[in-house]
């Protein structure tokens, strides 16, 4: 190849008006003195100067507050993030947690209760830990860790199941340990999906090896 093509557009007649919020607080100065923030006056002065200049220019200029390329939709923003990362031995669901924050499902004034559900997989893992090192069998694979958040956001259930477990099995453990009452549906934030087929396995639903789910009232 002889090079990389670039698309160049002449946007010199377009003025981008980016909305700014002036800092309302006081400015901290060396020596402990506190006074009006100089940043506020400078920004206001620059904006006033800009508008004075643009008002005298030709009327062919256009003002816009839309950034080049348009605004990024929530799905596009989430798709650019890594699905999950590992920090200190823990798998953190980046997309799911940020999607919940964007949707406001994390807003709660009370602390969240996190419970590890004693599934057969968890019981087997505990038994292996208690065994002696020399007699301990190989750690089984194909285990999914599901983090399920209830409707009110006050309870989080950590459920470990085999890849071959079904959505019906998952609902059974949720029903046993869920504090809330009433009918519900199981959803995921990214991708946005409802898991209603109780015969589908976790592997078929793409909920392996880790996934963050939340419940919503039906």
Coordinates of N, CA and C in Angstrom, one line a residue:
X1 N 0.8 -1.2 0.0 CA 0.0 0.0 0.0 C 0.9 1.3 0.0
X2 N 0.4 2.3 -0.7 CA 1.1 3.5 -0.8 C 0.9 4.5 0.3
X3 N -0.1 4.2 1.2 CA -0.4 5.1 2.3 C -1.8 4.9 2.9
X4 N -2.2 5.7 3.8 CA -3.5 5.6 4.4 C -4.4 6.8 4.0
X5 N -5.5 6.5 3.5 CA -6.4 7.7 3.0 C -7.0 8.4 4.2
X6 N -7.1 9.7 4.1 CA -7.8 10.5 5.2 C -8.9 11.3 4.5
X7 N -10.0 11.4 5.3 CA -11.1 12.2 4.8 C -11.0 13.5 5.5
X8 N -10.8 14.6 4.8 CA -10.7 15.9 5.4 C -11.9 16.8 5.0
X9 N -12.5 17.3 6.0 CA -13.7 18.2 5.7 C -13.4 19.6 6.2
X10 N -13.8 20.6 5.4 CA -13.6 22.0 5.8 C -14.8 22.5 6.7
X11 N -14.5 22.6 8.0 CA -15.5 23.0 8.9 C -15.2 24.4 9.5
X12 N -14.4 25.2 8.8 CA -14.0 26.5 9.4 C -15.2 27.4 9.5
X13 N -16.3 27.2 8.9 CA -17.5 28.1 9.0 C -18.4 27.6 10.2
X14 N -18.0 26.5 10.9 CA -18.8 26.0 12.0 C -18.2 26.3 13.3
X15 N -18.9 26.9 14.2 CA -18.4 27.3 15.5 C -19.0 26.3 16.6
X16 N -18.2 25.6 17.3 CA -18.7 24.6 18.2 C -18.9 25.3 19.6
X17 N -20.1 25.4 20.1 CA -20.4 26.0 21.4 C -20.5 24.9 22.4
X18 N -19.5 24.6 23.1 CA -19.5 23.6 24.2 C -20.0 24.2 25.5
X19 N -21.1 23.6 26.0 CA -21.6 24.2 27.3 C -20.7 24.0 28.4
X20 N -20.4 25.0 29.2 CA -19.5 24.9 30.3 C -20.3 25.3 31.6
X21 N -19.9 24.6 32.6 CA -20.4 24.9 34.0 C -19.3 25.6 34.8
X22 N -19.6 26.8 35.2 CA -18.6 27.6 35.9 C -18.5 27.0 37.3
X23 N -17.2 26.9 37.8 CA -17.0 26.4 39.1 C -17.5 27.4 40.1
X24 N -18.4 27.0 41.0 CA -19.0 28.0 41.9 C -18.2 28.3 43.2
X25 N -17.2 27.4 43.5 CA -16.5 27.6 44.7 C -15.5 28.6 44.7
X26 N -14.8 28.8 45.9 CA -13.7 29.8 46.0 C -12.4 29.2 45.6
X27 N -11.5 30.1 45.2 CA -10.2 29.6 44.7 C -9.2 29.5 45.9
X28 N -8.5 28.5 46.0 CA -7.5 28.3 47.0 C -6.1 28.9 46.5
X29 N -5.5 29.7 47.4 CA -4.3 30.4 47.0 C -3.1 29.9 47.9
X30 N -1.9 30.1 47.5 CA -0.8 29.7 48.3 C -0.8 30.6 49.5
X31 N -0.4 30.0 50.7 CA -0.4 30.7 51.9 C -1.7 30.6 52.7
X32 N -2.7 29.8 52.1 CA -3.9 29.6 52.8 C -5.0 30.6 52.6
X33 N -4.8 31.6 51.7 CA -5.8 32.6 51.4 C -6.9 32.0 50.5
X34 N -8.1 32.5 50.7 CA -9.2 32.1 49.9 C -9.8 33.3 49.2
X35 N -10.1 33.2 47.9 CA -10.7 34.3 47.2 C -11.5 33.8 46.1
X36 N -12.2 34.7 45.3 CA -13.0 34.2 44.2 C -12.1 33.5 43.2
X37 N -12.7 32.4 42.6 CA -12.0 31.6 41.7 C -11.6 32.4 40.4
X38 N -10.3 32.5 40.1 CA -9.9 33.2 38.9 C -10.4 32.5 37.6
X39 N -10.6 31.2 37.7 CA -11.0 30.4 36.6 C -12.3 30.9 36.1
X40 N -13.2 31.2 37.0 CA -14.6 31.6 36.6 C -14.5 32.9 35.7
X41 N -13.8 33.9 36.2 CA -13.7 35.1 35.5 C -13.0 35.0 34.2
X42 N -12.0 34.2 34.1 CA -11.3 34.0 32.8 C -12.2 33.3 31.8
X43 N -12.9 32.3 32.2 CA -13.8 31.6 31.3 C -14.9 32.5 30.8
X44 N -15.5 33.2 31.8 CA -16.6 34.1 31.4 C -16.0 35.2 30.4
X45 N -14.8 35.7 30.7 CA -14.3 36.7 29.9 C -14.0 36.2 28.5
X46 N -13.4 35.0 28.4 CA -13.1 34.4 27.1 C -14.4 34.1 26.3
X47 N -15.5 33.7 27.0 CA -16.7 33.4 26.3 C -17.3 34.7 25.8
X48 N -17.2 35.8 26.6 CA -17.8 37.1 26.1 C -17.0 37.6 24.9
X49 N -15.7 37.5 25.0 CA -14.9 37.9 23.8 C -15.2 37.1 22.6
X50 N -15.4 35.8 22.8 CA -15.7 35.0 21.6 C -17.0 35.4 21.0
X51 N -18.0 35.6 21.8 CA -19.3 35.9 21.2 C -19.3 37.3 20.6
X52 N -18.5 38.2 21.2 CA -18.4 39.6 20.6 C -17.7 39.5 19.2
X53 N -16.7 38.6 19.1 CA -16.1 38.5 17.8 C -17.0 37.8 16.7
X54 N -17.7 36.8 17.2 CA -18.5 36.0 16.2 C -19.7 36.9 15.8
X55 N -20.2 37.8 16.7 CA -21.3 38.6 16.3 C -21.0 39.5 15.2
X56 N -19.8 39.9 15.0 CA -19.4 40.9 14.0 C -18.9 40.2 12.7
X57 N -18.8 38.8 12.7 CA -18.4 38.1 11.5 C -19.5 37.8 10.6
X58 N -19.2 37.3 9.5 CA -20.3 37.0 8.5 C -21.3 36.1 9.0
X59 N -22.5 36.3 8.5 CA -23.7 35.5 9.0 C -23.6 34.0 8.4
X60 N -22.6 33.7 7.5 CA -22.5 32.4 7.0 C -22.0 31.4 8.0
X61 N -21.5 31.9 9.1 CA -21.0 31.0 10.1 C -22.2 30.3 10.9
X62 N -22.0 29.1 11.2 CA -23.0 28.3 11.9 C -22.5 27.9 13.3
X63 N -23.4 27.9 14.3 CA -23.1 27.4 15.6 C -23.7 26.1 15.8
X64 N -23.0 25.2 16.5 CA -23.5 23.9 16.9 C -23.0 23.4 18.2
X65 N -23.7 22.6 18.9 CA -23.2 22.0 20.1 C -23.1 20.5 20.0
X66 N -23.2 20.0 18.7 CA -23.0 18.6 18.4 C -21.6 18.3 18.1
X67 N -20.9 17.4 18.8 CA -19.5 17.2 18.5 C -19.3 16.5 17.1
X68 N -18.1 16.6 16.5 CA -17.9 16.0 15.2 C -18.1 14.5 15.4
X69 N -18.8 13.9 14.4 CA -19.1 12.5 14.5 C -20.4 12.2 15.2
X70 N -21.0 13.2 15.9 CA -22.3 12.9 16.6 C -22.0 12.4 18.0
X71 N -23.1 12.3 18.7 CA -23.0 11.7 20.1 C -22.9 10.2 20.0
X72 N -22.3 9.7 21.0 CA -22.1 8.2 21.1 C -23.2 7.6 21.9
X73 N -23.9 6.6 21.3 CA -25.0 6.0 22.1 C -24.5 5.1 23.2
X74 N -25.3 4.8 24.1 CA -24.9 4.0 25.3 C -24.3 2.7 24.9
X75 N -25.0 2.0 23.9 CA -24.5 0.7 23.4 C -23.1 0.8 22.8
X76 N -22.9 1.9 22.0 CA -21.6 2.1 21.4 C -20.5 2.3 22.4
X77 N -20.8 3.1 23.5 CA -19.9 3.4 24.5 C -19.5 2.1 25.3
X78 N -20.5 1.3 25.6 CA -20.2 0.1 26.3 C -19.5 -0.9 25.5
X79 N -19.7 -1.0 24.2 CA -19.0 -1.9 23.4 C -17.5 -1.6 23.3
X80 N -17.1 -0.4 23.5 CA -15.7 0.0 23.5 C -15.0 -0.4 24.8
X81 N -15.7 -0.8 25.8 CA -15.1 -1.1 27.1 C -14.8 -2.6 27.1
X82 N -13.8 -3.0 27.9 CA -13.5 -4.5 28.0 C -14.7 -5.1 28.7
X83 N -15.0 -6.4 28.4 CA -16.1 -7.1 29.0 C -15.8 -7.3 30.5
X84 N -14.6 -7.7 30.8 CA -14.3 -7.9 32.2 C -12.7 -7.8 32.3
X85 N -12.3 -7.5 33.6 CA -10.9 -7.4 33.9 C -10.6 -8.2 35.2
X86 N -9.4 -8.6 35.4 CA -9.0 -9.3 36.6 C -8.1 -8.4 37.4
X87 N -8.5 -8.2 38.6 CA -7.8 -7.4 39.6 C -7.6 -8.1 40.9
X88 N -6.4 -8.4 41.3 CA -6.2 -9.0 42.6 C -6.9 -10.4 42.7
X89 N -6.9 -11.1 41.6 CA -7.6 -12.4 41.6 C -9.1 -12.4 41.5
X90 N -9.7 -11.2 41.3 CA -11.1 -11.1 41.2 C -11.5 -10.6 39.8
X91 N -12.5 -11.3 39.2 CA -13.0 -10.9 37.9 C -14.1 -9.8 38.1
X92 N -13.8 -8.6 37.5 CA -14.7 -7.5 37.6 C -15.4 -7.3 36.3
X93 N -16.7 -7.3 36.3 CA -17.5 -7.1 35.1 C -17.6 -5.6 34.8
X94 N -16.8 -5.1 33.9 CA -16.7 -3.7 33.6 C -18.0 -3.2 32.9
X95 N -18.4 -3.9 31.9 CA -19.5 -3.4 31.1 C -20.8 -3.5 31.9
X96 N -21.0 -4.6 32.6 CA -22.3 -4.7 33.4 C -22.4 -3.6 34.5
X97 N -21.3 -3.4 35.2 CA -21.4 -2.4 36.3 C -21.6 -1.0 35.8
X98 N -20.9 -0.6 34.7 CA -21.1 0.7 34.2 C -22.4 0.9 33.6
X99 N -23.0 -0.2 32.9 CA -24.3 -0.1 32.4 C -25.3 0.1 33.5
X100 N -25.1 -0.6 34.6 CA -26.1 -0.4 35.7 C -26.0 1.1 36.3
X101 N -24.8 1.6 36.3 CA -24.6 3.0 36.8 C -25.3 4.0 35.8
X102 N -25.2 3.7 34.5 CA -25.8 4.6 33.5 C -27.4 4.5 33.6
X103 N -27.9 3.3 33.9 CA -29.3 3.1 34.0 C -29.9 3.5 35.4
X104 N -28.9 3.8 36.3 CA -29.4 4.3 37.6 C -29.8 3.2 38.6
X105 N -29.6 1.9 38.2 CA -30.0 0.8 39.1 C -29.2 0.7 40.3
X106 N -28.1 1.4 40.4 CA -27.2 1.3 41.6 C -27.6 2.3 42.7
X107 N -28.5 3.2 42.4 CA -28.8 4.2 43.3 C -29.6 3.7 44.5
X108 N -29.0 3.6 45.6 CA -29.7 3.1 46.8 C -29.0 3.7 48.0
X109 N -29.8 4.1 49.0 CA -29.2 4.7 50.2 C -28.8 3.7 51.3
X110 N -29.2 2.4 51.1 CA -28.9 1.4 52.1 C -27.8 0.5 51.5
X111 N -27.0 -0.1 52.4 CA -25.9 -1.0 52.0 C -26.4 -2.2 51.3
X112 N -25.7 -2.7 50.4 CA -26.1 -3.9 49.6 C -25.6 -5.2 50.4
X113 N -26.5 -6.2 50.5 CA -26.1 -7.4 51.1 C -25.7 -8.4 50.1
X114 N -24.5 -8.9 50.3 CA -23.9 -9.9 49.3 C -23.9 -11.3 50.0
X115 N -24.5 -12.2 49.3 CA -24.6 -13.6 49.8 C -24.0 -14.6 48.8
X116 N -23.2 -15.5 49.3 CA -22.7 -16.6 48.5 C -23.6 -17.8 48.7
X117 N -24.3 -18.2 47.7 CA -25.3 -19.2 47.8 C -24.7 -20.6 47.8
X118 N -25.0 -21.4 48.8 CA -24.4 -22.8 49.0 C -24.9 -23.8 48.0
X119 N -24.5 -23.6 46.7 CA -24.8 -24.6 45.7 C -23.9 -25.8 45.8
X120 N -24.3 -26.9 45.2 CA -23.4 -28.1 45.2 C -22.0 -27.8 44.8
X121 N -21.8 -26.9 43.8 CA -20.5 -26.5 43.4 C -19.7 -25.8 44.5
X122 N -20.3 -24.9 45.2 CA -19.7 -24.3 46.4 C -19.3 -25.3 47.5
X123 N -20.2 -26.2 47.8 CA -20.0 -27.2 48.8 C -18.8 -28.1 48.4
X124 N -18.7 -28.4 47.1 CA -17.6 -29.2 46.6 C -16.3 -28.5 46.7
X125 N -16.3 -27.2 46.4 CA -15.1 -26.4 46.5 C -14.6 -26.3 47.9
X126 N -15.6 -26.1 48.9 CA -15.2 -26.0 50.3 C -14.6 -27.4 50.8
X127 N -15.2 -28.5 50.3 CA -14.6 -29.8 50.7 C -13.2 -30.0 50.2
X128 N -13.0 -29.5 48.9 CA -11.6 -29.6 48.4 C -10.6 -28.8 49.2
X129 N -11.0 -27.6 49.6 CA -10.1 -26.8 50.4 C -9.8 -27.4 51.7
X130 N -10.7 -28.1 52.3 CA -10.5 -28.8 53.6 C -9.6 -30.0 53.5
X131 N -9.6 -30.6 52.3 CA -8.8 -31.8 52.1 C -7.3 -31.5 52.2
X132 N -6.5 -32.5 52.5 CA -5.1 -32.3 52.5 C -4.5 -32.0 51.1
X133 N -3.4 -31.2 51.1 CA -2.9 -30.8 49.8 C -2.5 -32.0 48.9
X134 N -1.9 -33.0 49.5 CA -1.5 -34.1 48.7 C -2.6 -35.0 48.1
X135 N -3.8 -35.0 48.8 CA -4.9 -35.7 48.4 C -6.0 -34.9 47.6
X136 N -5.7 -33.6 47.5 CA -6.7 -32.8 46.9 C -6.8 -33.0 45.4
X137 N -8.0 -33.3 44.9 CA -8.1 -33.6 43.4 C -7.9 -32.3 42.6
X138 N -7.9 -32.4 41.3 CA -7.7 -31.3 40.4 C -9.0 -30.4 40.5
X139 N -8.8 -29.1 40.6 CA -10.0 -28.2 40.6 C -10.8 -28.3 39.4
X140 N -12.1 -28.6 39.5 CA -13.0 -28.7 38.3 C -13.1 -27.4 37.5
X141 N -13.3 -27.6 36.3 CA -13.5 -26.4 35.4 C -14.9 -26.3 35.0
X142 N -15.2 -25.5 34.1 CA -16.6 -25.3 33.6 C -17.5 -24.9 34.7
X143 N -17.1 -24.0 35.5 CA -18.0 -23.5 36.6 C -18.2 -22.0 36.3
X144 N -19.5 -21.6 36.3 CA -19.9 -20.2 36.1 C -20.2 -19.5 37.4
X145 N -19.7 -18.3 37.5 CA -20.0 -17.4 38.7 C -20.9 -16.3 38.3
X146 N -22.1 -16.3 38.8 CA -23.2 -15.4 38.4 C -23.4 -14.4 39.6
X147 N -23.4 -13.2 39.3 CA -23.7 -12.1 40.3 C -25.0 -11.6 40.0
X148 N -26.0 -11.9 40.9 CA -27.4 -11.6 40.6 C -27.8 -10.5 41.6
X149 N -28.3 -9.3 41.1 CA -28.8 -8.2 41.9 C -30.3 -8.2 41.9
X150 N -30.9 -8.1 43.1 CA -32.3 -8.1 43.2 C -32.9 -6.8 42.7
X151 N -34.3 -6.7 42.7 CA -35.0 -5.6 42.1 C -34.7 -4.3 42.8
X152 N -34.6 -4.3 44.1 CA -34.4 -3.1 44.9 C -32.9 -2.7 45.0
X153 N -32.0 -3.6 44.5 CA -30.6 -3.3 44.6 C -30.0 -3.5 46.0
X154 N -30.8 -4.0 47.0 CA -30.3 -4.2 48.3 C -29.7 -5.5 48.6
X155 N -29.8 -6.4 47.6 CA -29.3 -7.8 47.8 C -28.6 -8.3 46.6
X156 N -27.4 -8.9 46.7 CA -26.7 -9.4 45.6 C -26.4 -10.9 46.0
X157 N -26.8 -11.8 45.1 CA -26.6 -13.2 45.2 C -25.4 -13.7 44.3
X158 N -24.4 -14.3 44.9 CA -23.3 -14.9 44.1 C -23.6 -16.4 44.0
X159 N -23.9 -16.8 42.8 CA -24.3 -18.2 42.6 C -23.3 -18.9 41.6
X160 N -22.7 -20.0 42.1 CA -21.8 -20.7 41.3 C -22.4 -22.0 40.8
X161 N -22.5 -22.2 39.5 CA -23.1 -23.3 38.9 C -22.3 -23.9 37.7
X162 N -22.6 -25.1 37.4 CA -21.9 -25.7 36.3 C -22.4 -25.1 34.9
X163 N -21.5 -25.1 33.9 CA -21.9 -24.6 32.6 C -23.2 -25.3 32.1
X164 N -23.4 -26.5 32.5 CA -24.6 -27.3 32.0 C -25.8 -27.0 32.8
X165 N -25.8 -26.2 33.9 CA -27.0 -25.9 34.7 C -27.9 -25.0 33.8
X166 N -29.2 -25.1 34.1 CA -30.2 -24.4 33.3 C -30.6 -23.1 34.0
X167 N -31.3 -22.3 33.2 CA -31.9 -21.1 33.8 C -33.0 -21.4 34.9
X168 N -33.6 -22.6 34.7 CA -34.5 -23.1 35.7 C -33.8 -23.4 37.0
X169 N -32.6 -24.0 36.9 CA -31.8 -24.2 38.1 C -31.4 -22.9 38.8
X170 N -31.1 -21.9 38.0 CA -30.7 -20.6 38.5 C -31.9 -20.0 39.3
X171 N -33.1 -20.0 38.7 CA -34.3 -19.5 39.3 C -34.6 -20.2 40.6
X172 N -34.3 -21.5 40.7 CA -34.6 -22.2 41.9 C -33.7 -21.7 43.1
X173 N -32.5 -21.4 42.8 CA -31.6 -20.8 43.9 C -32.0 -19.4 44.2
X174 N -32.4 -18.7 43.2 CA -32.8 -17.3 43.4 C -34.1 -17.3 44.3
X175 N -35.0 -18.2 44.0 CA -36.3 -18.2 44.8 C -36.0 -18.6 46.2
X176 N -35.0 -19.4 46.5 CA -34.7 -19.9 47.9 C -34.1 -18.8 48.7
X177 N -33.4 -17.9 48.1 CA -32.6 -17.0 48.9 C -32.9 -15.5 48.6
X178 N -33.9 -15.2 47.8 CA -34.3 -13.9 47.5 C -35.3 -13.4 48.6
X179 N -35.0 -12.2 49.1 CA -35.8 -11.6 50.2 C -37.1 -11.0 49.6
X180 N -37.1 -10.5 48.4 CA -38.3 -9.8 47.9 C -39.3 -10.9 47.5
X181 N -40.5 -10.4 47.2 CA -41.6 -11.3 46.8 C -42.2 -10.8 45.5
X182 N -42.9 -11.7 44.8 CA -43.5 -11.3 43.6 C -42.8 -11.9 42.4
X183 N -43.4 -11.8 41.2 CA -42.9 -12.3 40.0 C -41.7 -11.4 39.5
X184 N -40.8 -12.0 38.8 CA -39.6 -11.3 38.3 C -39.1 -11.9 37.0
X185 N -38.3 -11.2 36.3 CA -37.6 -11.7 35.2 C -36.1 -11.5 35.4
X186 N -35.3 -12.3 34.7 CA -33.9 -12.2 34.8 C -33.3 -11.5 33.6
X187 N -32.5 -10.5 33.8 CA -32.0 -9.7 32.7 C -30.5 -9.5 32.8
X188 N -29.9 -9.1 31.7 CA -28.6 -8.7 31.7 C -28.5 -7.3 31.0
X189 N -27.6 -6.5 31.5 CA -27.5 -5.1 31.0 C -26.8 -5.1 29.6
X190 N -25.7 -5.8 29.5 CA -25.0 -5.8 28.2 C -24.5 -7.2 27.9
X191 N -25.1 -7.9 26.9 CA -26.1 -7.3 26.0 C -27.5 -7.3 26.8
X192 N -28.3 -6.4 26.3 CA -29.6 -6.3 26.9 C -30.5 -7.5 26.5
X193 N -30.8 -8.3 27.5 CA -31.5 -9.6 27.2 C -32.3 -10.1 28.4
X194 N -33.4 -10.8 28.1 CA -34.2 -11.4 29.1 C -34.0 -12.9 29.0
X195 N -33.8 -13.6 30.1 CA -33.6 -15.0 30.1 C -34.8 -15.7 30.6
X196 N -35.7 -16.1 29.7 CA -37.0 -16.6 30.1 C -37.1 -18.1 29.9
X197 N -36.2 -18.7 29.0 CA -36.2 -20.1 28.7 C -35.6 -20.9 29.8
X198 N -36.4 -21.5 30.7 CA -35.9 -22.2 31.8 C -35.1 -23.5 31.5
X199 N -35.2 -24.0 30.2 CA -34.5 -25.2 29.8 C -33.1 -24.9 29.2
X200 N -32.9 -23.6 28.9 CA -31.6 -23.2 28.3 C -30.5 -23.3 29.3
X201 N -29.3 -23.8 28.9 CA -28.2 -23.9 29.8 C -27.4 -22.5 29.9
X202 N -26.6 -22.4 30.9 CA -25.8 -21.2 31.1 C -24.9 -21.0 29.9
X203 N -24.3 -22.2 29.4 CA -23.4 -22.1 28.2 C -24.2 -21.6 27.0
X204 N -25.4 -22.1 26.8 CA -26.1 -21.6 25.6 C -26.5 -20.2 25.7
X205 N -26.7 -19.7 26.9 CA -27.1 -18.3 27.1 C -25.9 -17.3 27.1
X206 N -24.7 -17.9 27.1 CA -23.5 -17.0 27.1 C -23.2 -16.4 28.5
X207 N -23.6 -17.1 29.5 CA -23.4 -16.6 30.9 C -22.2 -17.3 31.5
X208 N -21.2 -17.7 30.7 CA -20.0 -18.3 31.2 C -18.8 -17.5 30.8
X209 N -17.7 -17.6 31.5 CA -17.6 -18.1 32.9 C -18.1 -17.2 34.0
X210 N -18.3 -15.9 33.7 CA -18.8 -14.9 34.6 C -19.9 -14.0 34.0
X211 N -20.8 -13.6 34.8 CA -21.9 -12.7 34.3 C -22.5 -12.0 35.4
X212 N -23.0 -10.8 35.1 CA -23.7 -10.0 36.1 C -25.2 -9.9 35.6
X213 N -26.1 -10.3 36.4 CA -27.5 -10.3 36.1 C -28.3 -9.4 37.1
X214 N -29.5 -9.0 36.7 CA -30.3 -8.2 37.7 C -31.7 -8.7 37.4
X215 N -32.5 -8.5 38.5 CA -33.9 -8.9 38.5 C -34.8 -7.7 38.3
X216 N -35.9 -7.8 37.6 CA -36.8 -6.7 37.5 C -38.2 -7.3 37.7
X217 N -39.1 -6.5 38.3 CA -40.4 -6.9 38.5 C -41.2 -7.2 37.2
X218 N -42.0 -8.2 37.3 CA -42.7 -8.7 36.1 C -44.1 -8.0 36.0

